[in-house]
Amino acid sequence: MANWRQFEDRDALVTALRAGIESQLQAAVETRGQASWAVSGGSTPKPLFEAMQQSPLEWRHIDVALVDERWVPFDHPRSNEVFVAQNLLAARAADARLVGMKTGHDTAADATEEVNTRYGAIAQPFDSVLLGVGLDGHTASLFPGAEGLEAAFAAGAPTCVALTAKKSAVTGDEVDRMSLSADAIAQARHVLVMITGHEKKAMMEQALEPSSSLPIGRLHALRPFDIYWAP
């Protein structure tokens, strides 16, 4: 059964998420001397990232990695790496190490080996993973019907996998993607989903039905996670 945490407004949502993530990362630093946090891009987590900039964590001991990436140049307005660098790695959090997925390869598939080598240097399993959800039921770049989706959900899949999404209003033109695999997410010590708005809530409720085949529902069946929601 899904563990919903519902809040009256987005400020309360951000406050609760910040507290939970800080606790997880601080415990990892105290226990192992290093922590890893995998984060999503998009507009939804922006206020959380801005709040986390002021967190008194020992950021120099924290690796921030991407949950997924569009295969676009670094100067592209929809680059997740640039978004995270600009909105999270500032103020106190500027000392964190950001591990991106984009390489100089022409396609995500060509870069899989190099990206998995990068991610192999991060403390794993991830201490915390922050996911978002699209109205089509995707999370990370695990899109419904994407080429590579079943490989991304296969047991024992590598940490990072390449997928080609079906072009839609959700994907835009950027269908070539790199993503954490379902297995990499499922093994994380702490997984949170951050959603806002009534449309997303209704979609999530649908995705969690036993009959659903939407990627976010499949992931929850594989590894239950907490859902943080506010209107």
Coordinates of N, CA and C in Angstrom, one line a residue, residues 5-130:
R5 N 2.0 11.2 1.9 CA 2.2 12.2 2.8 C 1.7 13.5 2.2
Q6 N 0.5 14.0 2.6 CA -0.1 15.1 2.0 C 0.0 16.4 2.8
F7 N 0.1 17.5 2.1 CA 0.4 18.8 2.8 C -0.6 19.8 2.3
E8 N -0.9 20.8 3.1 CA -1.8 21.8 2.8 C -1.3 22.8 1.7
D9 N 0.0 23.0 1.6 CA 0.6 23.8 0.6 C 2.0 23.4 0.3
R10 N 2.6 24.0 -0.7 CA 3.9 23.6 -1.2 C 5.0 24.0 -0.3
D11 N 4.8 25.0 0.5 CA 5.9 25.4 1.5 C 6.0 24.3 2.5
A12 N 4.9 23.8 3.0 CA 4.9 22.7 4.0 C 5.5 21.4 3.3
L13 N 5.2 21.2 2.1 CA 5.8 20.0 1.3 C 7.3 20.1 1.3
V14 N 7.8 21.3 0.9 CA 9.2 21.5 0.8 C 9.9 21.3 2.2
T15 N 9.3 21.9 3.2 CA 9.9 21.8 4.5 C 10.0 20.3 5.0
A16 N 9.0 19.5 4.7 CA 9.0 18.1 5.1 C 10.0 17.3 4.3
L17 N 10.1 17.6 3.0 CA 11.1 16.9 2.1 C 12.5 17.3 2.5
R18 N 12.7 18.5 2.8 CA 14.1 18.9 3.2 C 14.5 18.2 4.5
A19 N 13.6 18.1 5.5 CA 13.9 17.5 6.7 C 14.3 16.0 6.5
G20 N 13.5 15.3 5.7 CA 13.7 13.9 5.5 C 15.0 13.6 4.7
I21 N 15.2 14.4 3.7 CA 16.4 14.2 2.9 C 17.7 14.6 3.7
E22 N 17.6 15.7 4.5 CA 18.8 16.1 5.3 C 19.1 15.0 6.3
S23 N 18.1 14.4 6.9 CA 18.3 13.4 7.9 C 19.0 12.2 7.3
Q24 N 18.6 11.8 6.1 CA 19.1 10.6 5.4 C 20.6 10.9 5.0
L25 N 20.9 12.0 4.5 CA 22.2 12.3 4.0 C 23.2 12.5 5.2
Q26 N 22.7 13.2 6.2 CA 23.6 13.4 7.4 C 24.0 12.1 8.0
A27 N 23.0 11.2 8.1 CA 23.3 9.9 8.7 C 24.3 9.1 7.9
A28 N 24.2 9.2 6.6 CA 25.2 8.5 5.7 C 26.6 9.1 5.9
V29 N 26.7 10.4 6.0 CA 28.0 11.1 6.2 C 28.6 10.6 7.5
E30 N 27.8 10.6 8.6 CA 28.2 10.3 9.9 C 28.6 8.8 9.9
T31 N 28.0 7.9 9.2 CA 28.2 6.5 9.3 C 29.4 6.1 8.3
R32 N 29.4 6.6 7.1 CA 30.3 6.2 6.1 C 31.3 7.2 5.6
G33 N 31.1 8.5 6.0 CA 31.9 9.5 5.6 C 31.6 10.1 4.3
Q34 N 30.6 9.6 3.6 CA 30.2 10.0 2.3 C 28.7 9.7 2.0
A35 N 28.0 10.6 1.3 CA 26.6 10.3 1.0 C 26.4 10.6 -0.5
S36 N 25.3 10.0 -1.0 CA 24.9 10.1 -2.4 C 23.5 10.4 -2.5
W37 N 23.2 11.4 -3.3 CA 21.8 11.9 -3.5 C 21.5 12.0 -5.0
A38 N 20.6 11.2 -5.5 CA 20.2 11.3 -6.9 C 18.9 12.1 -7.0
V39 N 18.9 13.1 -7.9 CA 17.9 14.1 -8.0 C 17.3 14.2 -9.4
S40 N 16.1 14.6 -9.5 CA 15.4 14.8 -10.7 C 15.4 16.3 -11.1
G41 N 15.2 16.6 -12.4 CA 15.1 17.9 -12.9 C 13.7 18.3 -13.0
G42 N 13.4 19.4 -13.8 CA 12.0 19.8 -13.9 C 11.7 20.9 -12.9
S43 N 10.6 21.6 -13.1 CA 10.2 22.7 -12.3 C 9.7 22.3 -10.9
T44 N 9.2 21.1 -10.7 CA 8.6 20.8 -9.4 C 9.6 20.8 -8.3
P45 N 10.9 20.3 -8.4 CA 11.8 20.3 -7.3 C 12.5 21.6 -7.1
K46 N 12.3 22.6 -7.9 CA 13.1 23.8 -7.8 C 13.0 24.5 -6.4
P47 N 11.8 24.6 -5.9 CA 11.8 25.2 -4.5 C 12.5 24.4 -3.5
L48 N 12.5 23.1 -3.6 CA 13.2 22.2 -2.7 C 14.7 22.4 -2.8
F49 N 15.2 22.5 -4.1 CA 16.6 22.7 -4.3 C 17.0 24.1 -3.7
E50 N 16.2 25.1 -3.9 CA 16.5 26.4 -3.3 C 16.6 26.4 -1.8
A51 N 15.7 25.6 -1.2 CA 15.8 25.4 0.3 C 17.0 24.6 0.7
M52 N 17.3 23.6 -0.1 CA 18.5 22.8 0.3 C 19.8 23.5 0.2
Q53 N 19.9 24.6 -0.6 CA 21.1 25.4 -0.7 C 21.6 25.9 0.7
Q54 N 20.6 26.1 1.6 CA 20.9 26.6 2.9 C 21.1 25.5 4.0
S55 N 21.0 24.3 3.6 CA 21.2 23.2 4.5 C 22.6 23.1 5.1
P56 N 22.7 22.9 6.4 CA 24.0 22.8 7.0 C 24.7 21.5 6.9
L57 N 24.4 20.7 5.9 CA 25.0 19.5 5.7 C 26.5 19.7 5.3
E58 N 27.3 18.6 5.5 CA 28.7 18.7 5.1 C 28.7 18.3 3.6
W59 N 28.4 19.3 2.8 CA 28.2 19.1 1.4 C 29.5 18.6 0.6
R60 N 30.6 18.9 1.1 CA 31.8 18.4 0.5 C 31.9 16.9 0.5
H61 N 31.1 16.3 1.3 CA 31.1 14.8 1.4 C 29.9 14.2 0.8
I62 N 29.2 15.0 -0.1 CA 28.0 14.5 -0.7 C 28.1 14.6 -2.2
D63 N 27.8 13.5 -2.9 CA 27.7 13.4 -4.3 C 26.3 13.6 -4.7
V64 N 26.0 14.6 -5.6 CA 24.7 14.8 -6.2 C 24.7 14.2 -7.6
A65 N 23.9 13.3 -7.9 CA 23.8 12.7 -9.2 C 22.5 12.9 -9.8
L66 N 22.4 12.8 -11.1 CA 21.1 12.9 -11.8 C 20.4 11.6 -11.9
V67 N 19.1 11.7 -11.8 CA 18.2 10.6 -12.0 C 18.1 10.2 -13.5
D68 N 18.1 11.3 -14.3 CA 18.0 11.1 -15.8 C 18.5 12.3 -16.5
E69 N 18.7 12.2 -17.8 CA 19.1 13.3 -18.6 C 18.6 13.2 -20.0
R70 N 18.2 14.4 -20.6 CA 18.0 14.5 -22.0 C 19.3 14.5 -22.7
W71 N 19.4 13.9 -23.8 CA 20.7 13.9 -24.5 C 20.9 15.2 -25.4
V72 N 21.1 16.3 -24.6 CA 21.2 17.6 -25.2 C 22.5 18.3 -24.8
P73 N 22.9 19.3 -25.5 CA 24.2 20.0 -25.2 C 24.0 20.7 -23.8
F74 N 25.1 21.0 -23.2 CA 25.1 21.7 -21.8 C 24.4 23.0 -21.9
D75 N 24.4 23.7 -23.0 CA 23.8 25.0 -23.1 C 22.3 24.9 -23.5
H76 N 21.8 23.7 -23.5 CA 20.4 23.6 -23.9 C 19.5 23.9 -22.7
P77 N 18.4 24.6 -22.9 CA 17.5 25.1 -21.8 C 16.9 24.0 -21.0
R78 N 16.9 22.7 -21.6 CA 16.2 21.6 -20.9 C 17.3 20.6 -20.4
S79 N 18.5 21.0 -20.2 CA 19.5 20.2 -19.7 C 19.3 20.0 -18.2
N80 N 19.1 18.8 -17.7 CA 19.0 18.6 -16.2 C 20.2 19.0 -15.5
E81 N 21.4 18.7 -16.0 CA 22.6 18.9 -15.3 C 22.8 20.4 -15.1
V82 N 22.5 21.2 -16.1 CA 22.6 22.7 -15.9 C 21.5 23.2 -14.9
F83 N 20.3 22.6 -15.0 CA 19.3 23.0 -14.0 C 19.7 22.7 -12.6
V84 N 20.2 21.6 -12.3 CA 20.6 21.2 -11.0 C 21.8 22.1 -10.5
A85 N 22.7 22.3 -11.4 CA 23.9 23.1 -11.0 C 23.5 24.5 -10.7
Q86 N 22.5 25.1 -11.4 CA 22.1 26.5 -11.2 C 21.1 26.6 -9.9
N87 N 20.3 25.6 -9.7 CA 19.3 25.7 -8.7 C 19.6 25.0 -7.3
L88 N 20.5 24.1 -7.3 CA 20.9 23.4 -6.1 C 22.3 23.7 -5.7
L89 N 23.3 23.7 -6.6 CA 24.7 23.8 -6.1 C 25.1 25.3 -6.0
A90 N 24.5 25.9 -5.0 CA 24.8 27.3 -4.7 C 24.8 27.5 -3.2
A91 N 25.3 28.6 -2.7 CA 25.3 28.9 -1.2 C 26.1 27.7 -0.6
R92 N 25.5 27.2 0.5 CA 26.2 26.1 1.2 C 26.4 24.8 0.4
A93 N 25.4 24.6 -0.5 CA 25.5 23.3 -1.3 C 26.5 23.4 -2.4
A94 N 27.1 24.5 -2.6 CA 28.1 24.7 -3.7 C 29.3 23.7 -3.5
D95 N 29.5 23.2 -2.3 CA 30.6 22.3 -2.1 C 30.3 20.9 -2.5
A96 N 29.1 20.6 -2.9 CA 28.8 19.2 -3.3 C 29.4 18.9 -4.7
R97 N 29.6 17.6 -4.9 CA 30.1 17.2 -6.2 C 29.0 16.8 -7.1
L98 N 28.8 17.4 -8.3 CA 27.7 17.0 -9.2 C 28.2 16.0 -10.2
V99 N 27.6 14.9 -10.3 CA 27.9 13.9 -11.3 C 26.8 13.8 -12.4
G100 N 27.2 14.3 -13.5 CA 26.2 14.3 -14.6 C 26.3 13.1 -15.5
M101 N 25.3 13.0 -16.4 CA 25.2 11.9 -17.3 C 25.7 12.2 -18.8
K102 N 25.6 13.5 -19.2 CA 25.9 13.8 -20.6 C 27.4 13.7 -20.8
T103 N 27.7 13.1 -22.0 CA 29.1 13.0 -22.5 C 29.1 13.6 -23.9
G104 N 30.3 13.5 -24.5 CA 30.4 13.9 -25.8 C 30.0 13.0 -26.9
H105 N 29.4 11.8 -26.5 CA 29.0 10.8 -27.5 C 27.7 11.4 -28.2
D106 N 27.5 10.9 -29.4 CA 26.4 11.3 -30.2 C 25.1 10.9 -29.7
T107 N 25.0 9.7 -29.1 CA 23.8 9.2 -28.5 C 24.0 8.7 -27.1
A108 N 22.9 8.6 -26.4 CA 22.9 8.0 -25.0 C 23.4 6.6 -25.0
A109 N 23.0 5.8 -26.0 CA 23.4 4.4 -26.1 C 24.9 4.3 -26.2
D110 N 25.5 5.2 -27.0 CA 26.9 5.1 -27.2 C 27.7 5.4 -25.9
A111 N 27.0 6.2 -25.0 CA 27.7 6.7 -23.8 C 27.5 5.8 -22.6
T112 N 26.7 4.7 -22.7 CA 26.3 3.9 -21.5 C 27.5 3.4 -20.7
E113 N 28.5 2.9 -21.3 CA 29.7 2.4 -20.6 C 30.4 3.5 -19.8
E114 N 30.6 4.7 -20.5 CA 31.3 5.8 -19.8 C 30.4 6.3 -18.6
V115 N 29.1 6.4 -18.8 CA 28.3 6.9 -17.7 C 28.2 6.0 -16.6
N116 N 28.2 4.7 -16.8 CA 28.2 3.7 -15.7 C 29.5 3.7 -15.0
T117 N 30.6 4.0 -15.7 CA 31.9 4.2 -15.0 C 31.9 5.4 -14.1
R118 N 31.3 6.5 -14.5 CA 31.2 7.7 -13.7 C 30.3 7.3 -12.4
Y119 N 29.2 6.7 -12.6 CA 28.3 6.4 -11.5 C 28.9 5.3 -10.6
G120 N 29.8 4.5 -11.1 CA 30.4 3.5 -10.3 C 31.3 4.1 -9.3
A121 N 31.7 5.4 -9.4 CA 32.6 6.1 -8.5 C 31.7 6.7 -7.4
I122 N 30.4 6.7 -7.5 CA 29.5 7.3 -6.5 C 29.2 6.2 -5.4
A123 N 29.1 6.6 -4.2 CA 28.7 5.7 -3.1 C 27.3 5.1 -3.4
Q124 N 27.2 3.8 -3.6 CA 26.0 3.2 -3.9 C 25.8 2.0 -2.9
P125 N 24.5 1.6 -2.7 CA 23.3 2.2 -3.2 C 23.1 3.6 -2.8
F126 N 22.3 4.4 -3.6 CA 22.1 5.8 -3.3 C 21.5 5.9 -1.9
D127 N 21.9 6.9 -1.1 CA 21.4 7.1 0.2 C 20.0 7.7 0.1
S128 N 19.7 8.5 -1.0 CA 18.4 9.1 -1.2 C 18.2 9.3 -2.7
V129 N 17.0 9.1 -3.1 CA 16.6 9.3 -4.5 C 15.3 10.2 -4.5
L130 N 15.4 11.3 -5.2 CA 14.2 12.2 -5.4 C 13.7 12.0 -6.8

